Amino acid sequence: MTSLTSRQASASSPTAAPKVNEVVGVPAGIGATARRARAEAYDAWLARLLLPDRPGVALLAVGGLGRWQCAPYGDLDLVLVHSGVAGIDELAAELWYPIWDAGLRLDHSVRTVAEALSVAQDDVKVALGLLDARLVAGDPDLADTLIRSATDHWRRTAVRQLAPLRETTLARWQAHGELAFLLEGDLKEAAGGLRDVGILRAVALAGITDALRPAVHAAHLRLLDTRDALHQQVGRRVDRLLAQEREGVAALLGLRQAPSGDTGAAGPAGSAGDGDALLRRVAGDARTISHALDDAFRAADRLRSGRRRGADGRPLRRPVARDVVEHDGELVLARTAIGARPDPNLSLRVAAAAAVTGLPIARATCEWLATYCPPLPTPWPAEARAALTTLLGAGTGLLPAWETCDRYGLIDGWLPEWTRLRSLPQHNPVHRFTLDRHLVQTAFEASRHTRDVDRPDLLLLGAFLHDIGKGLPGDHSTVGAPIAEAMAARIGLPAAEAKLIGTLVRLHLLLPEVATRRDLADPVTISGVAEAVGDVTTLDLLHALARADAAATGPGAWSDWKGRLIAELVARVRTTLDTGAVPEPPAPDPALVAGPLPVVHLTGDRVAVAAADRRGLLATVAGCLALHRLEVLAADASTVDGRALVECRVQPRYGLPPEPVALSSDLRRAVGGDVSVTQRLRGRALAARGAGAEPRVVWHRDAATDAVLLELRAADAAGLLYRVTSALDAAGAQVRAARIATLGGDVVDVFYLVGSWPSDDERTRLEAAVLAAV
């Protein structure tokens, strides 16, 4: 298959349209016209492959080709229908092999009408596929029989078949996530993606609800355009919109950054694509589709189960909260609430009831609240504040209730700041969600820890507001603190509690950063955190918030080792706050300070070595661990009675632990001065160097009792710790501890250098040696 890159395709003139496939003659391009042109080109080519004048045989297109919506590098979905004619297998082979030879991906089947309908009856996905079927070549009567029969069967059985379809759809959403909130979502498979539009089309065909409203149709076309641009950008079939492709895709779609910096503007040709504007547009379209599908599934549920009625024959209404009742499986307003003077607290009460009960809010109720519910006064009444706390602490019911309220603009009425946060991308590879979803997810995760703190209400609000400063200039913790404090005051918290919310936002990264980047045995570390936190109540809130924030960020933001470090830090700081005295550092491992040298202990994620005191021992151990593909997370070096002790916390770089006998043997030989081991580890460790932005060194002069901290920010690479510690040793610096924090593809490595290092020239020389080693 011969194809053009996206750059070549975009540079071609409209009169000489680039070809996705030269054999077939399929044009590239973005938009409905280009998709139709690709389908027509495939039709013409396929019609030539099927022998003409063959009664009882028909070639049907399904999927994107059946809908005239061919992506530049999409699959061909074909069904060869026959009436039992002889030689059908040979005919099929004559058809399929030229398609494969052209380099096209093919999903195919050969069936009679009865067989196709039987499979559709047992497999709802096949039933949906046949709804898109159309004749490409062959017997039109045979094709019409299958298409009409499949459509009639779906209309008769749609309500029943949507139940198992919903289960498979939920499983797909669980696997692929929600497109509206993912930073790198699958445009087809994620919730709110293109596959969900197929379900909406089937629901509309069955007459269950007006699933394909104009807003859904427009969102669908924009997602199709985005996928076209993604295929053209990458030059192959791909449905996941990765971060590195965003700007190129945005440029192809005309979402360019204007010279003024206004996002989403259609700037001049050649200006950079606005990836953030693209992500926000995709998020809005995915939300539209998800909401429509939620409505469609609920409508099908009501048709299938029927309305529950009382003895008088009227639909049952069950009160669930003040002014809120359950009606037909949804939450609606009580009749007295509609007729009374509108209550500004009402929308929050409805949202809280939905989150607690897990019941959806009826569309008409949401529309009424958005139209007639008056704005909340400042400060909020206690009832509104209590409803918000209930909503944030409702657990699994929070996320769907919040999204429904956001769909109808209710949250903008509660919190005007939400408009800025909606669908805001986060440019950190550790994060998996957009900012708005991350904040709600953090509140959800914080609800798991409400029993661990004295003020669960402040934990929930602090978790919800902790990243409120993102998207604004400056450090988001510092910038966000006064914003969060002002919002807490507007919500109605007393001044002292609002100030505490600001403190939680300002310090929400304190515990994880200190735990992973500082020596927890150093009294300066513990006293510094104790002074910043101030009291045990705040300490417990920050501990719970750190765990919730990490869980809401993504799997790369947490580990058992990080959890143990934070718990150890919290325990030491708690002791200091309770007693006023900093705990004594732990005593050295007795097994390392006795017995013949060298001593090597391997236990779980801990590597401990004792050897005769000499320079460069930490670098030797770090290099040997790199040789065995172990990442060092923390390292401590000390001297006890003439023995040099090195203790490291490690994890396998590629998931598989090393062979312990070989690792122990190499460590013993290396710390004993075996040159052959040293040469091996040098050769391998120096082979892998990081890439990306220029590395940077930052000095911290008052962060340790007996040392100066050198902080290195650089791209992650195997053997980095070995190279840097070797350079420090060669420059005459003694490293007593190292802390390694990995943030996506970057690291923040902190080295405790014994001494005061007061000379600017000496620090400059040392800094140059470190940067040269990176």
Tab-separated table of N, CA and C in Angstrom, residues 291-421:
chain	number	residue	atom	x	y	z
A	291	HIS	N	-24.414	12.064	27.042
A	291	HIS	CA	-25.695	12.453	27.634
A	291	HIS	C	-26.863	11.885	26.836
A	292	ALA	N	-26.770	11.967	25.516
A	292	ALA	CA	-27.852	11.442	24.673
A	292	ALA	C	-28.013	9.937	24.858
A	293	LEU	N	-26.889	9.223	24.995
A	293	LEU	CA	-26.980	7.776	25.161
A	293	LEU	C	-27.534	7.419	26.535
A	294	ASP	N	-27.165	8.174	27.559
A	294	ASP	CA	-27.768	7.946	28.884
A	294	ASP	C	-29.287	8.089	28.811
A	295	ASP	N	-29.747	9.156	28.159
A	295	ASP	CA	-31.187	9.373	28.007
A	295	ASP	C	-31.835	8.216	27.236
A	296	ALA	N	-31.154	7.750	26.191
A	296	ALA	CA	-31.717	6.674	25.365
A	296	ALA	C	-31.837	5.377	26.150
A	297	PHE	N	-30.823	5.040	26.913
A	297	PHE	CA	-30.879	3.813	27.710
A	297	PHE	C	-31.993	3.893	28.758
A	298	ARG	N	-32.154	5.055	29.371
A	298	ARG	CA	-33.212	5.196	30.373
A	298	ARG	C	-34.587	5.086	29.729
A	299	ALA	N	-34.728	5.670	28.552
A	299	ALA	CA	-36.012	5.551	27.847
A	299	ALA	C	-36.319	4.095	27.525
A	300	ALA	N	-35.299	3.360	27.108
A	300	ALA	CA	-35.506	1.934	26.816
A	300	ALA	C	-35.855	1.161	28.083
A	301	ASP	N	-35.213	1.506	29.188
A	301	ASP	CA	-35.524	0.841	30.460
A	301	ASP	C	-36.987	1.052	30.842
A	302	ARG	N	-37.473	2.280	30.653
A	302	ARG	CA	-38.865	2.560	31.020
A	302	ARG	C	-39.825	1.781	30.127
A	303	LEU	N	-39.515	1.707	28.850
A	303	LEU	CA	-40.382	0.945	27.950
A	303	LEU	C	-40.374	-0.538	28.281
A	304	ARG	N	-39.215	-1.038	28.686
A	304	ARG	CA	-39.106	-2.474	28.957
A	304	ARG	C	-39.797	-2.857	30.261
A	305	SER	N	-39.615	-2.038	31.285
A	305	SER	CA	-40.146	-2.401	32.608
A	305	SER	C	-41.560	-1.884	32.835
A	306	GLY	N	-41.942	-0.846	32.095
A	306	GLY	CA	-43.263	-0.272	32.322
A	306	GLY	C	-43.272	0.585	33.572
A	307	ARG	N	-44.221	1.442	33.677
A	307	ARG	CA	-44.310	2.322	34.840
A	307	ARG	C	-44.869	1.573	36.039
A	308	ARG	N	-44.231	1.814	37.187
A	308	ARG	CA	-44.778	1.238	38.423
A	308	ARG	C	-45.964	2.090	38.877
A	309	ARG	N	-47.076	1.427	39.132
A	309	ARG	CA	-48.295	2.146	39.478
A	309	ARG	C	-48.839	1.679	40.819
A	310	GLY	N	-49.524	2.593	41.461
A	310	GLY	CA	-50.138	2.273	42.734
A	310	GLY	C	-51.516	1.649	42.553
A	311	ALA	N	-52.207	1.462	43.669
A	311	ALA	CA	-53.521	0.821	43.626
A	311	ALA	C	-54.520	1.654	42.827
A	312	ASP	N	-54.302	2.968	42.783
A	312	ASP	CA	-55.218	3.822	42.033
A	312	ASP	C	-54.872	3.898	40.553
A	313	GLY	N	-53.825	3.172	40.151
A	313	GLY	CA	-53.440	3.161	38.744
A	313	GLY	C	-52.528	4.287	38.333
A	314	ARG	N	-52.240	5.194	39.244
A	314	ARG	CA	-51.372	6.316	38.909
A	314	ARG	C	-49.905	5.920	39.135
A	315	PRO	N	-48.954	6.487	38.355
A	315	PRO	CA	-47.536	6.164	38.549
A	315	PRO	C	-47.103	6.482	39.977
A	316	LEU	N	-46.289	5.588	40.538
A	316	LEU	CA	-45.811	5.750	41.904
A	316	LEU	C	-44.841	6.922	42.010
A	317	ARG	N	-44.967	7.676	43.102
A	317	ARG	CA	-44.038	8.765	43.416
A	317	ARG	C	-43.556	8.548	44.845
A	318	ARG	N	-42.247	8.517	45.016
A	318	ARG	CA	-41.657	8.241	46.339
A	318	ARG	C	-40.786	9.412	46.768
A	319	PRO	N	-41.094	10.051	47.893
A	319	PRO	CA	-40.239	11.150	48.359
A	319	PRO	C	-38.845	10.626	48.723
A	320	VAL	N	-37.806	11.365	48.309
A	320	VAL	CA	-36.434	10.981	48.656
A	320	VAL	C	-35.707	12.095	49.387
A	321	ALA	N	-36.174	13.319	49.279
A	321	ALA	CA	-35.605	14.466	49.992
A	321	ALA	C	-36.631	15.584	49.926
A	322	ARG	N	-36.370	16.643	50.660
A	322	ARG	CA	-37.318	17.757	50.648
A	322	ARG	C	-37.445	18.314	49.239
A	323	ASP	N	-38.660	18.343	48.733
A	323	ASP	CA	-38.997	18.851	47.402
A	323	ASP	C	-38.505	17.947	46.272
A	324	VAL	N	-38.056	16.738	46.571
A	324	VAL	CA	-37.517	15.835	45.549
A	324	VAL	C	-38.198	14.482	45.697
A	325	VAL	N	-38.725	13.942	44.592
A	325	VAL	CA	-39.380	12.643	44.623
A	325	VAL	C	-38.853	11.790	43.480
A	326	GLU	N	-38.949	10.468	43.680
A	326	GLU	CA	-38.633	9.531	42.607
A	326	GLU	C	-39.913	9.263	41.828
A	327	HIS	N	-39.813	9.372	40.515
A	327	HIS	CA	-40.955	9.121	39.643
A	327	HIS	C	-40.461	8.384	38.405
A	328	ASP	N	-40.957	7.163	38.251
A	328	ASP	CA	-40.615	6.381	37.058
A	328	ASP	C	-39.105	6.181	36.931
A	329	GLY	N	-38.421	5.969	38.070
A	329	GLY	CA	-36.988	5.693	38.052
A	329	GLY	C	-36.105	6.909	37.932
A	330	GLU	N	-36.693	8.110	37.988
A	330	GLU	CA	-35.922	9.345	37.891
A	330	GLU	C	-36.323	10.279	39.036
A	331	LEU	N	-35.461	11.239	39.307
A	331	LEU	CA	-35.780	12.244	40.319
A	331	LEU	C	-36.435	13.441	39.657
A	332	VAL	N	-37.552	13.855	40.220
A	332	VAL	CA	-38.269	15.026	39.726
A	332	VAL	C	-38.605	15.898	40.921
A	333	LEU	N	-39.068	17.107	40.655
A	333	LEU	CA	-39.457	18.013	41.729
A	333	LEU	C	-40.855	17.684	42.231
A	334	ALA	N	-41.040	17.863	43.515
A	334	ALA	CA	-42.385	17.736	44.076
A	334	ALA	C	-43.274	18.851	43.506
A	335	ARG	N	-44.541	18.556	43.394
A	335	ARG	CA	-45.458	19.546	42.805
A	335	ARG	C	-45.476	20.835	43.612
A	336	THR	N	-45.315	20.708	44.914
A	336	THR	CA	-45.336	21.914	45.751
A	336	THR	C	-44.121	22.796	45.480
A	337	ALA	N	-42.986	22.179	45.109
A	337	ALA	CA	-41.785	22.970	44.831
A	337	ALA	C	-41.933	23.771	43.546
A	338	ILE	N	-42.614	23.190	42.564
A	338	ILE	CA	-42.782	23.885	41.285
A	338	ILE	C	-43.702	25.079	41.446
A	339	GLY	N	-44.733	24.921	42.261
A	339	GLY	CA	-45.697	26.003	42.415
A	339	GLY	C	-45.257	27.068	43.395
A	340	ALA	N	-44.299	26.753	44.279
A	340	ALA	CA	-43.886	27.710	45.292
A	340	ALA	C	-42.851	28.694	44.738
A	341	ARG	N	-42.505	29.672	45.550
A	341	ARG	CA	-41.450	30.616	45.178
A	341	ARG	C	-40.146	29.849	45.042
A	342	PRO	N	-39.414	30.007	43.926
A	342	PRO	CA	-38.191	29.228	43.704
A	342	PRO	C	-37.185	29.398	44.843
A	343	ASP	N	-36.612	28.289	45.257
A	343	ASP	CA	-35.652	28.240	46.364
A	343	ASP	C	-34.249	28.157	45.773
A	344	PRO	N	-33.336	29.084	46.097
A	344	PRO	CA	-31.978	29.019	45.521
A	344	PRO	C	-31.202	27.774	45.928
A	345	ASN	N	-31.592	27.110	47.011
A	345	ASN	CA	-30.910	25.897	47.450
A	345	ASN	C	-31.391	24.647	46.723
A	346	LEU	N	-32.463	24.784	45.942
A	346	LEU	CA	-33.156	23.613	45.420
A	346	LEU	C	-32.267	22.769	44.496
A	347	SER	N	-31.532	23.412	43.594
A	347	SER	CA	-30.726	22.639	42.649
A	347	SER	C	-29.665	21.816	43.365
A	348	LEU	N	-29.073	22.364	44.421
A	348	LEU	CA	-28.082	21.606	45.196
A	348	LEU	C	-28.735	20.453	45.940
A	349	ARG	N	-29.943	20.658	46.449
A	349	ARG	CA	-30.642	19.570	47.132
A	349	ARG	C	-30.955	18.437	46.159
A	350	VAL	N	-31.385	18.792	44.950
A	350	VAL	CA	-31.681	17.768	43.949
A	350	VAL	C	-30.412	17.014	43.582
A	351	ALA	N	-29.310	17.739	43.380
A	351	ALA	CA	-28.044	17.088	43.029
A	351	ALA	C	-27.586	16.148	44.137
A	352	ALA	N	-27.694	16.594	45.389
A	352	ALA	CA	-27.284	15.744	46.503
A	352	ALA	C	-28.157	14.498	46.585
A	353	ALA	N	-29.467	14.652	46.370
A	353	ALA	CA	-30.368	13.498	46.404
A	353	ALA	C	-30.013	12.506	45.303
A	354	ALA	N	-29.690	13.017	44.111
A	354	ALA	CA	-29.312	12.131	43.005
A	354	ALA	C	-28.029	11.372	43.330
A	355	ALA	N	-27.059	12.054	43.928
A	355	ALA	CA	-25.797	11.397	44.247
A	355	ALA	C	-25.980	10.335	45.318
A	356	VAL	N	-26.791	10.616	46.314
A	356	VAL	CA	-26.980	9.666	47.418
A	356	VAL	C	-27.797	8.458	46.973
A	357	THR	N	-28.866	8.686	46.199
A	357	THR	CA	-29.740	7.576	45.788
A	357	THR	C	-29.225	6.834	44.567
A	358	GLY	N	-28.343	7.480	43.789
A	358	GLY	CA	-27.882	6.871	42.547
A	358	GLY	C	-28.904	6.938	41.431
A	359	LEU	N	-29.964	7.722	41.615
A	359	LEU	CA	-31.000	7.857	40.598
A	359	LEU	C	-30.705	9.053	39.700
A	360	PRO	N	-31.007	8.968	38.407
A	360	PRO	CA	-30.766	10.110	37.513
A	360	PRO	C	-31.807	11.199	37.728
A	361	ILE	N	-31.415	12.414	37.397
A	361	ILE	CA	-32.343	13.536	37.446
A	361	ILE	C	-33.038	13.635	36.091
A	362	ALA	N	-34.343	13.742	36.090
A	362	ALA	CA	-35.087	13.824	34.842
A	362	ALA	C	-34.672	15.061	34.041
A	363	ARG	N	-34.669	14.917	32.730
A	363	ARG	CA	-34.243	16.023	31.877
A	363	ARG	C	-35.114	17.261	32.106
A	364	ALA	N	-36.420	17.067	32.198
A	364	ALA	CA	-37.307	18.214	32.392
A	364	ALA	C	-37.008	18.921	33.715
A	365	THR	N	-36.637	18.158	34.733
A	365	THR	CA	-36.300	18.762	36.030
A	365	THR	C	-35.037	19.602	35.915
A	366	CYS	N	-34.036	19.074	35.222
A	366	CYS	CA	-32.798	19.835	35.033
A	366	CYS	C	-33.072	21.123	34.265
A	367	GLU	N	-33.890	21.036	33.237
A	367	GLU	CA	-34.199	22.228	32.448
A	367	GLU	C	-34.958	23.252	33.283
A	368	TRP	N	-35.865	22.787	34.143
A	368	TRP	CA	-36.613	23.705	35.011
A	368	TRP	C	-35.665	24.390	35.989
A	369	LEU	N	-34.781	23.617	36.596
A	369	LEU	CA	-33.836	24.192	37.561
A	369	LEU	C	-32.930	25.213	36.889
A	370	ALA	N	-32.464	24.896	35.675
A	370	ALA	CA	-31.582	25.825	34.976
A	370	ALA	C	-32.300	27.116	34.617
A	371	THR	N	-33.608	27.038	34.412
A	371	THR	CA	-34.368	28.215	33.976
A	371	THR	C	-34.891	29.048	35.146
A	372	TYR	N	-35.372	28.375	36.191
A	372	TYR	CA	-36.122	29.086	37.230
A	372	TYR	C	-35.433	29.155	38.588
A	373	CYS	N	-34.443	28.328	38.831
A	373	CYS	CA	-33.816	28.350	40.156
A	373	CYS	C	-32.967	29.610	40.296
A	374	PRO	N	-33.225	30.454	41.286
A	374	PRO	CA	-32.483	31.718	41.410
A	374	PRO	C	-31.057	31.468	41.888
A	375	PRO	N	-30.154	32.425	41.685
A	375	PRO	CA	-28.762	32.259	42.124
A	375	PRO	C	-28.663	32.207	43.641
A	376	LEU	N	-27.632	31.554	44.114
A	376	LEU	CA	-27.401	31.459	45.548
A	376	LEU	C	-26.927	32.799	46.096
A	377	PRO	N	-27.364	33.160	47.287
A	377	PRO	CA	-26.866	34.404	47.887
A	377	PRO	C	-25.428	34.222	48.372
A	378	THR	N	-24.777	35.323	48.685
A	378	THR	CA	-23.431	35.301	49.247
A	378	THR	C	-23.467	35.906	50.643
A	379	PRO	N	-23.032	35.148	51.661
A	379	PRO	CA	-22.578	33.755	51.622
A	379	PRO	C	-23.766	32.797	51.470
A	380	TRP	N	-23.412	31.556	51.120
A	380	TRP	CA	-24.459	30.544	50.969
A	380	TRP	C	-25.157	30.276	52.292
A	381	PRO	N	-26.436	29.926	52.227
A	381	PRO	CA	-27.110	29.456	53.449
A	381	PRO	C	-26.518	28.110	53.910
A	382	ALA	N	-26.709	27.809	55.163
A	382	ALA	CA	-26.176	26.558	55.716
A	382	ALA	C	-26.747	25.344	54.983
A	383	GLU	N	-28.007	25.438	54.534
A	383	GLU	CA	-28.618	24.308	53.843
A	383	GLU	C	-27.904	24.021	52.527
A	384	ALA	N	-27.531	25.054	51.785
A	384	ALA	CA	-26.824	24.854	50.526
A	384	ALA	C	-25.445	24.274	50.772
A	385	ARG	N	-24.776	24.772	51.797
A	385	ARG	CA	-23.433	24.261	52.133
A	385	ARG	C	-23.506	22.790	52.531
A	386	ALA	N	-24.522	22.425	53.296
A	386	ALA	CA	-24.683	21.020	53.690
A	386	ALA	C	-24.980	20.140	52.482
A	387	ALA	N	-25.774	20.655	51.533
A	387	ALA	CA	-26.077	19.872	50.332
A	387	ALA	C	-24.823	19.652	49.495
A	388	LEU	N	-23.970	20.675	49.388
A	388	LEU	CA	-22.725	20.514	48.645
A	388	LEU	C	-21.833	19.465	49.305
A	389	THR	N	-21.744	19.490	50.627
A	389	THR	CA	-20.950	18.489	51.336
A	389	THR	C	-21.503	17.097	51.097
A	390	THR	N	-22.821	16.962	51.147
A	390	THR	CA	-23.443	15.656	50.868
A	390	THR	C	-23.131	15.192	49.456
A	391	LEU	N	-23.218	16.117	48.499
A	391	LEU	CA	-22.930	15.785	47.103
A	391	LEU	C	-21.486	15.317	46.944
A	392	LEU	N	-20.531	16.077	47.476
A	392	LEU	CA	-19.119	15.736	47.317
A	392	LEU	C	-18.756	14.447	48.038
A	393	GLY	N	-19.475	14.124	49.099
A	393	GLY	CA	-19.145	12.938	49.871
A	393	GLY	C	-19.995	11.728	49.559
A	394	ALA	N	-20.735	11.760	48.464
A	394	ALA	CA	-21.692	10.689	48.174
A	394	ALA	C	-21.052	9.432	47.609
A	395	GLY	N	-19.771	9.451	47.308
A	395	GLY	CA	-19.123	8.251	46.758
A	395	GLY	C	-19.416	8.091	45.284
A	396	THR	N	-19.765	6.878	44.879
A	396	THR	CA	-19.930	6.583	43.448
A	396	THR	C	-21.042	7.395	42.803
A	397	GLY	N	-22.008	7.868	43.562
A	397	GLY	CA	-23.080	8.657	42.982
A	397	GLY	C	-22.673	10.067	42.611
A	398	LEU	N	-21.506	10.524	43.116
A	398	LEU	CA	-21.083	11.899	42.840
A	398	LEU	C	-20.856	12.142	41.354
A	399	LEU	N	-20.123	11.265	40.703
A	399	LEU	CA	-19.683	11.533	39.331
A	399	LEU	C	-20.852	11.687	38.354
A	400	PRO	N	-21.820	10.759	38.294
A	400	PRO	CA	-22.932	10.972	37.347
A	400	PRO	C	-23.817	12.151	37.721
A	401	ALA	N	-24.022	12.377	39.015
A	401	ALA	CA	-24.860	13.514	39.409
A	401	ALA	C	-24.187	14.833	39.038
A	402	TRP	N	-22.892	14.929	39.266
A	402	TRP	CA	-22.163	16.153	38.932
A	402	TRP	C	-22.192	16.400	37.424
A	403	GLU	N	-21.973	15.355	36.649
A	403	GLU	CA	-21.946	15.513	35.200
A	403	GLU	C	-23.310	15.945	34.674
A	404	THR	N	-24.392	15.407	35.234
A	404	THR	CA	-25.725	15.833	34.809
A	404	THR	C	-25.937	17.307	35.103
A	405	CYS	N	-25.554	17.732	36.291
A	405	CYS	CA	-25.711	19.147	36.643
A	405	CYS	C	-24.848	20.034	35.750
A	406	ASP	N	-23.661	19.565	35.429
A	406	ASP	CA	-22.791	20.344	34.544
A	406	ASP	C	-23.376	20.436	33.141
A	407	ARG	N	-24.040	19.363	32.725
A	407	ARG	CA	-24.655	19.334	31.389
A	407	ARG	C	-25.644	20.469	31.206
A	408	TYR	N	-26.378	20.820	32.257
A	408	TYR	CA	-27.423	21.835	32.156
A	408	TYR	C	-26.998	23.180	32.736
A	409	GLY	N	-25.714	23.353	33.030
A	409	GLY	CA	-25.211	24.639	33.473
A	409	GLY	C	-25.481	24.978	34.919
A	410	LEU	N	-25.924	24.005	35.722
A	410	LEU	CA	-26.237	24.298	37.123
A	410	LEU	C	-24.981	24.636	37.914
A	411	ILE	N	-23.879	23.959	37.601
A	411	ILE	CA	-22.660	24.167	38.388
A	411	ILE	C	-22.090	25.554	38.142
A	412	ASP	N	-22.208	26.066	36.917
A	412	ASP	CA	-21.766	27.433	36.664
A	412	ASP	C	-22.525	28.423	37.547
A	413	GLY	N	-23.791	28.100	37.844
A	413	GLY	CA	-24.555	28.967	38.732
A	413	GLY	C	-24.081	28.889	40.169
A	414	TRP	N	-23.631	27.689	40.594
A	414	TRP	CA	-23.106	27.560	41.961
A	414	TRP	C	-21.716	28.178	42.077
A	415	LEU	N	-20.855	27.835	41.098
A	415	LEU	CA	-19.441	28.186	41.162
A	415	LEU	C	-19.035	28.811	39.830
A	416	PRO	N	-19.021	30.130	39.722
A	416	PRO	CA	-18.667	30.766	38.444
A	416	PRO	C	-17.277	30.383	37.951
A	417	GLU	N	-16.384	29.983	38.849
A	417	GLU	CA	-15.026	29.603	38.449
A	417	GLU	C	-15.011	28.336	37.594
A	418	TRP	N	-16.100	27.581	37.618
A	418	TRP	CA	-16.114	26.298	36.927
A	418	TRP	C	-15.989	26.453	35.411
A	419	THR	N	-16.453	27.559	34.877
A	419	THR	CA	-16.376	27.770	33.431
A	419	THR	C	-14.936	27.704	32.947
A	420	ARG	N	-14.018	28.274	33.697
A	420	ARG	CA	-12.603	28.253	33.318
A	420	ARG	C	-12.006	26.858	33.417
A	421	LEU	N	-12.511	26.036	34.325
A	421	LEU	CA	-11.917	24.735	34.596
A	421	LEU	C	-12.437	23.641	33.674
